[in-house]
Tab-separated table of C-alpha atoms in Angstrom:
chain	number	residue	atom	x	y	z
A	24	MET	CA	-63.772	-26.684	24.295
A	25	LEU	CA	-60.913	-26.338	26.774
A	26	PRO	CA	-58.319	-28.405	24.820
A	27	GLN	CA	-59.145	-26.382	21.688
A	28	VAL	CA	-58.490	-23.081	23.510
A	29	HIS	CA	-55.254	-24.468	24.914
A	30	SER	CA	-54.132	-25.488	21.395
A	31	GLN	CA	-54.909	-22.027	20.046
A	32	VAL	CA	-52.881	-20.375	22.823
A	33	THR	CA	-49.985	-22.755	22.150
A	34	ASP	CA	-50.137	-22.012	18.389
A	35	ARG	CA	-50.165	-18.293	19.112
A	36	LYS	CA	-47.078	-18.596	21.363
A	37	THR	CA	-45.297	-20.641	18.712
A	38	TYR	CA	-46.179	-18.028	16.084
A	39	ILE	CA	-44.861	-15.203	18.314
A	40	ILE	CA	-41.654	-17.153	19.012
A	41	ASN	CA	-41.167	-17.805	15.281
A	42	VAL	CA	-41.689	-14.115	14.474
A	43	CYS	CA	-39.173	-13.104	17.178
A	44	ASN	CA	-36.690	-15.665	15.890
A	45	SER	CA	-37.111	-14.354	12.340
A	46	GLN	CA	-36.578	-10.761	13.472
A	47	LEU	CA	-33.549	-11.749	15.566
A	48	LEU	CA	-32.062	-13.628	12.620
A	49	ALA	CA	-32.704	-10.649	10.342
A	50	TRP	CA	-30.900	-8.356	12.819
A	51	ILE	CA	-27.968	-10.744	13.084
A	52	PHE	CA	-27.629	-10.899	9.294
A	53	PHE	CA	-27.949	-7.100	9.098
A	54	LEU	CA	-25.198	-6.546	11.697
A	55	VAL	CA	-22.882	-9.079	10.079
A	56	ASP	CA	-23.515	-7.487	6.661
A	57	CYS	CA	-22.678	-4.049	8.107
A	58	GLU	CA	-19.441	-5.368	9.589
A	59	LEU	CA	-18.504	-6.989	6.272
A	60	ARG	CA	-19.252	-3.770	4.375
A	61	VAL	CA	-17.054	-1.737	6.758
A	62	THR	CA	-14.245	-4.283	6.427
A	63	ARG	CA	-14.518	-4.235	2.618
A	64	PHE	CA	-14.511	-0.420	2.660
A	65	LYS	CA	-11.324	-0.382	4.763
A	66	LEU	CA	-9.788	-2.986	2.484
A	67	LYS	CA	-10.529	-0.855	-0.608
A	68	HIS	CA	-8.913	2.164	1.095
A	69	SER	CA	-5.849	0.093	1.919
A	70	ASN	CA	-5.647	-0.969	-1.734
A	71	VAL	CA	-5.928	2.679	-2.871
A	72	LYS	CA	-3.117	3.664	-0.482
A	73	LEU	CA	-1.050	0.775	-1.787
A	74	LYS	CA	-1.586	1.939	-5.378
A	75	HIS	CA	-0.572	5.497	-4.396
A	76	SER	CA	2.583	4.142	-2.796
A	77	ASN	CA	3.338	2.234	-5.999
A	78	VAL	CA	2.849	5.425	-8.048
A	79	LYS	CA	5.210	7.323	-5.710
A	80	LEU	CA	7.716	4.495	-6.047
A	81	LYS	CA	7.514	4.712	-9.834
A	82	HIS	CA	8.014	8.498	-9.654
A	83	SER	CA	11.066	7.991	-7.465
A	84	ASN	CA	12.433	5.525	-10.019
A	85	VAL	CA	11.890	8.076	-12.801
A	86	LYS	CA	13.718	10.740	-10.754
A	87	LEU	CA	16.527	8.279	-10.139
A	88	LYS	CA	16.829	7.631	-13.889
A	89	HIS	CA	16.926	11.384	-14.528
A	90	CYS	CA	19.723	11.764	-11.987
A	91	ASN	CA	21.648	8.989	-13.738
A	92	VAL	CA	21.217	10.769	-17.078
A	93	LYS	CA	22.496	14.013	-15.525
A	94	LEU	CA	25.439	12.120	-14.066
A	95	LYS	CA	26.283	10.692	-17.504
A	96	HIS	CA	26.080	14.171	-19.044
A	97	SER	CA	28.408	15.498	-16.363
A	98	ASN	CA	30.867	12.720	-17.145
A	99	VAL	CA	30.729	13.612	-20.842
A	100	LYS	CA	31.412	17.265	-19.985
A	101	LEU	CA	34.274	16.166	-17.755
A	102	LYS	CA	35.822	14.168	-20.624
A	103	HIS	CA	35.442	17.164	-22.934
A	104	SER	CA	37.175	19.343	-20.362
A	105	ASN	CA	40.011	16.832	-20.147
A	106	ASP	CA	40.336	16.875	-23.933
A	107	LYS	CA	40.529	20.655	-23.885
A	108	LEU	CA	43.167	20.448	-21.192
A	109	LYS	CA	45.310	18.110	-23.328
A	110	HIS	CA	44.893	20.386	-26.304
A	111	SER	CA	46.044	23.323	-24.214
A	112	ASN	CA	49.115	21.395	-23.107
A	113	ASP	CA	49.957	20.616	-26.765
A	114	LYS	CA	49.683	24.286	-27.644
A	115	LEU	CA	51.969	25.090	-24.712
A	116	LYS	CA	54.699	22.806	-26.050
A	117	HIS	CA	54.497	24.074	-29.616
A	118	SER	CA	54.251	27.728	-28.863
A	119	ASN	CA	56.639	29.336	-26.330
A	120	ASP	CA	55.550	32.835	-27.347
A	121	LYS	CA	51.996	32.062	-26.253
A	122	LEU	CA	53.121	30.516	-22.967
A	123	LYS	CA	51.339	32.981	-20.721
A	124	HIS	CA	48.189	32.878	-22.753
A	125	SER	CA	48.243	29.105	-22.830
A	126	ASN	CA	48.780	29.006	-19.060
A	127	ASP	CA	45.740	31.185	-18.551
A	128	LYS	CA	43.695	28.866	-20.712
A	129	LEU	CA	45.062	25.956	-18.754
A	130	LYS	CA	43.984	27.566	-15.484
A	131	HIS	CA	40.525	28.208	-16.893
A	132	SER	CA	40.304	24.637	-18.019
A	133	ASN	CA	41.313	23.483	-14.538
A	134	VAL	CA	38.619	25.669	-12.990
A	135	LYS	CA	36.058	24.172	-15.367
A	136	LEU	CA	37.318	20.732	-14.456
A	137	LYS	CA	36.907	21.478	-10.745
A	138	HIS	CA	33.411	22.824	-11.366
A	139	SER	CA	32.583	19.695	-13.310
A	140	ASN	CA	33.910	17.585	-10.434
A	141	VAL	CA	31.824	19.567	-7.949
A	142	LYS	CA	28.746	19.074	-10.138
A	143	LEU	CA	29.550	15.384	-10.385
A	144	LYS	CA	29.785	15.138	-6.577
A	145	HIS	CA	26.476	16.980	-6.227
A	146	SER	CA	24.897	14.612	-8.704
A	147	ASN	CA	26.216	11.667	-6.696
A	148	VAL	CA	24.770	13.143	-3.493
A	149	LYS	CA	21.393	13.600	-5.210
A	150	LEU	CA	21.583	10.034	-6.452
A	151	LYS	CA	22.219	8.790	-2.898
A	152	HIS	CA	19.287	10.846	-1.605
A	153	SER	CA	17.067	9.390	-4.297
A	154	ASN	CA	18.153	5.906	-3.257
A	155	VAL	CA	17.288	6.683	0.369
A	156	LYS	CA	13.847	7.956	-0.684
A	157	LEU	CA	13.355	4.833	-2.760
A	158	LYS	CA	14.180	2.656	0.261
A	159	HIS	CA	11.704	4.635	2.377
A	160	CYS	CA	9.038	4.119	-0.263
A	161	ASN	CA	9.778	0.400	-0.234
A	162	VAL	CA	9.401	0.341	3.561
A	163	LYS	CA	6.057	2.165	3.286
A	164	LEU	CA	4.962	-0.298	0.618
A	165	LYS	CA	5.830	-3.207	2.910
A	166	HIS	CA	3.851	-1.578	5.744
A	167	CYS	CA	0.869	-1.207	3.437
A	168	ASN	CA	1.146	-4.864	2.488
A	169	VAL	CA	1.204	-5.810	6.189
A	170	LYS	CA	-1.914	-3.700	6.825
A	171	LEU	CA	-3.619	-5.350	3.861
A	172	LYS	CA	-2.791	-8.794	5.251
A	173	HIS	CA	-4.165	-7.759	8.655
A	174	SER	CA	-7.383	-6.587	7.008
A	175	ASN	CA	-7.686	-9.928	5.231
A	176	VAL	CA	-7.173	-11.754	8.538
A	177	LYS	CA	-9.911	-9.638	10.163
A	178	LEU	CA	-12.219	-10.427	7.252
A	179	LYS	CA	-11.544	-14.143	7.690
A	180	HIS	CA	-12.245	-13.844	11.428
A	181	SER	CA	-15.537	-12.112	10.664
A	182	ASN	CA	-16.462	-14.948	8.311
A	183	VAL	CA	-15.612	-17.504	11.003
A	184	LYS	CA	-17.778	-15.604	13.520
A	185	LEU	CA	-20.608	-15.557	11.000
A	186	LYS	CA	-20.316	-19.312	10.501
A	187	HIS	CA	-20.314	-19.853	14.278
A	188	SER	CA	-23.416	-17.670	14.605
A	189	ASN	CA	-25.146	-19.718	11.926
A	190	VAL	CA	-24.234	-22.961	13.685
A	191	GLU	CA	-25.513	-21.612	17.013
A	192	LEU	CA	-28.713	-20.461	15.328
A	193	LYS	CA	-29.245	-23.912	13.801
A	194	HIS	CA	-28.624	-25.541	17.196
A	195	SER	CA	-31.070	-23.147	18.807
A	196	ASN	CA	-33.738	-23.907	16.190
A	197	THR	CA	-33.129	-27.641	16.603
A	198	ASN	CA	-33.474	-27.346	20.398
A	199	LYS	CA	-36.713	-25.401	19.989
A	200	LYS	CA	-38.109	-28.051	17.671
A	201	PHE	CA	-37.221	-30.756	20.198
A	202	ASP	CA	-38.850	-28.692	22.953
A	203	GLN	CA	-41.993	-28.302	20.838
A	204	ILE	CA	-42.076	-32.047	20.099
A	205	GLU	CA	-41.567	-32.837	23.786
A	206	ALA	CA	-44.283	-30.346	24.740
A	207	SER	CA	-46.694	-31.899	22.240
A	208	HIS	CA	-45.927	-35.376	23.640
A	209	ASN	CA	-46.504	-34.145	27.199
A	210	GLN	CA	-49.910	-32.833	26.187
């Protein structure tokens, strides 16, 4: 009777140990899964930020193109003003009676030319500012890429930790089996 009771107690201990091991393994998998979910969530957010940065970069490029179009229009206006100025000079040569009137027109044309030059300079300044903004956007985009790489590295580290945990768990189970075999031999 006594050996049978001893065997039942041993089986009960083994059952309890197996249940504890199963629960511990379940908790480990749960915690690792939670960590992976958080990492994936952060990674998705980084990707969303990266997409937003790309959209801002595209908008900056569109603004830059618009500034270039405005600059071209200003150049066309400047050429037209120069043509008017030449025409005024021709009228001045052919008509001495209208000298004063032609001079006034010439002054007006010069004022328009100066205004066009001022507008052209302003357009150039805006173009430079747009280029600076574009460079800043590129820097932000690079920073986002670096953050994304860091997130990927963290994810890889988490996977390595998970593999190590699995290896340790297998070693632990193997050691327990050896201990059980040794205990059964000792009995």
